[in-house]
Short mmCIF file of C-alpha atoms in Angstrom, two decimals:
data_model
loop_
_atom_site.label_atom_id
_atom_site.label_comp_id
_atom_site.label_asym_id
_atom_site.label_seq_id
_atom_site.Cartn_x
_atom_site.Cartn_y
_atom_site.Cartn_z
CA TYR O 223 -10.40 -38.73 -0.07
CA PRO O 224 -9.33 -36.88 3.06
CA ALA O 225 -8.96 -33.68 1.02
CA GLU O 226 -12.65 -33.77 0.10
CA ARG O 227 -13.59 -34.13 3.75
CA ILE O 228 -11.35 -31.26 4.80
CA VAL O 229 -12.79 -28.90 2.18
CA SER O 230 -16.36 -30.03 2.90
CA THR O 231 -15.81 -29.48 6.61
CA LEU O 232 -14.52 -25.98 5.94
CA GLU O 233 -17.53 -25.23 3.76
CA SER O 234 -19.93 -26.55 6.43
CA LEU O 235 -18.30 -24.49 9.17
CA LEU O 236 -18.43 -21.33 7.07
CA ARG O 237 -22.12 -21.95 6.33
CA LYS O 238 -22.87 -22.44 10.03
CA MET O 239 -21.07 -19.22 10.88
CA VAL O 240 -23.17 -17.32 8.33
CA LYS O 241 -26.37 -18.78 9.80
CA LEU O 242 -25.39 -17.84 13.35
CA GLY O 243 -24.86 -14.26 12.30
CA SER O 244 -22.96 -12.46 15.02
CA VAL O 245 -19.29 -13.02 15.72
CA GLU O 246 -19.96 -13.63 19.41
CA GLU O 247 -22.28 -16.55 18.69
CA SER O 248 -19.89 -18.14 16.24
CA GLN O 249 -16.67 -17.54 18.16
CA GLY O 250 -16.06 -21.22 18.92
CA LEU O 251 -16.67 -22.18 15.31
CA GLY O 252 -14.48 -19.29 14.26
CA TYR O 253 -11.41 -20.67 16.02
CA LEU O 254 -11.89 -24.10 14.48
CA THR O 255 -12.56 -22.63 11.04
CA LYS O 256 -9.50 -20.40 11.27
CA ASP O 257 -7.33 -23.38 12.24
CA ILE O 258 -8.57 -25.39 9.24
CA ILE O 259 -7.97 -22.45 6.90
CA ILE O 260 -4.43 -22.05 8.26
CA MET O 261 -3.80 -25.78 7.84
CA ILE O 262 -5.00 -25.67 4.22
CA ASN O 263 -2.98 -22.51 3.60
CA ASN O 264 0.22 -24.07 4.95
CA THR O 265 -0.38 -27.22 2.95
CA ILE O 266 -0.84 -25.51 -0.40
CA VAL O 267 1.97 -23.00 0.18
CA ASN O 268 4.56 -25.51 1.41
CA GLN O 269 3.50 -28.83 -0.12
CA ALA O 270 1.18 -28.19 -3.04
CA GLN O 271 2.97 -30.69 -5.27
CA TYR O 272 2.19 -33.49 -2.81
CA ASN O 273 -1.50 -32.61 -2.43
CA PRO O 274 -3.15 -32.49 -5.87
CA ASN O 275 -6.44 -33.80 -4.47
CA LEU O 276 -6.66 -30.87 -2.07
CA LEU O 277 -6.04 -28.41 -4.89
CA HIS O 278 -8.66 -30.15 -7.03
CA CYS O 279 -11.26 -30.00 -4.25
CA LEU O 280 -10.50 -26.34 -3.60
CA LEU O 281 -10.81 -25.55 -7.30
CA TYR O 282 -14.12 -27.38 -7.46
CA LYS O 283 -15.52 -25.39 -4.52
CA GLN O 284 -13.75 -22.13 -5.31
CA GLU O 285 -16.84 -20.01 -5.97
CA LYS O 286 -18.69 -21.31 -2.92
CA LEU O 287 -15.69 -20.72 -0.68
CA LYS O 288 -15.22 -17.17 -2.00
CA TYR O 289 -18.89 -16.40 -1.39
CA LEU O 290 -18.81 -17.84 2.13
CA ALA O 291 -15.51 -16.11 2.92
CA ASP O 292 -17.06 -12.79 1.89
CA GLN O 293 -19.87 -13.48 4.35
CA ASN O 294 -17.29 -13.98 7.13
CA GLN O 295 -15.16 -10.87 6.72
CA HIS O 296 -13.00 -11.56 9.78
CA LEU O 297 -11.69 -14.73 8.08
CA VAL O 298 -10.94 -13.21 4.64
CA PRO O 299 -7.27 -12.40 5.44
CA TYR O 300 -6.58 -16.08 6.11
CA PHE O 301 -7.84 -17.01 2.63
CA SER O 302 -5.54 -14.69 0.65
CA ASN O 303 -2.87 -17.26 -0.29
CA ILE O 304 -5.48 -19.92 -0.95
CA PHE O 305 -7.47 -17.74 -3.34
CA ASP O 306 -4.29 -16.47 -5.03
CA MET O 307 -3.21 -20.06 -5.69
CA LEU O 308 -6.67 -21.03 -6.97
CA ASP O 309 -6.82 -18.00 -9.27
CA PHE O 310 -3.38 -18.88 -10.64
CA LEU O 311 -4.38 -22.49 -11.24
CA SER O 312 -7.68 -21.51 -12.85
CA LEU O 313 -5.88 -19.17 -15.22
CA ALA O 314 -3.28 -21.82 -16.10
CA ILE O 315 -5.99 -24.41 -16.75
CA ASP O 316 -7.94 -21.98 -18.95
CA GLU O 317 -4.81 -21.17 -20.97
CA GLU O 318 -4.02 -24.87 -21.48
CA SER O 319 -7.61 -25.54 -22.45
CA ASN O 320 -7.59 -22.70 -24.99
CA GLU O 321 -4.32 -23.94 -26.50
CA PHE O 322 -5.78 -27.43 -26.77
CA ASP O 323 -8.93 -26.11 -28.46
CA GLU O 324 -6.87 -24.09 -30.94
CA ALA O 325 -4.77 -27.15 -31.80
CA MET O 326 -7.87 -29.13 -32.69
#
């Protein structure tokens, strides 16, 4: 799926930026990474219902993305809507799962 490639690309870019260390060295990657984050942000905020695969991929890599975002502090503000949406979805899934378990 294209969504898997987008999320994997974001993860790879964030990993490369962590390895490079300084902001000056990773400036070119930073612009590309920021653009991908903004694209994902706009997609899930404006068209989440049409992109379930993107949401699924983001949920699957949620912990890795949060860890890598924390390593790249200058990019954290761009992740706020994404992480809010993922936290909301995780909570909703957990509640549904608990209700299903109780019904059994």
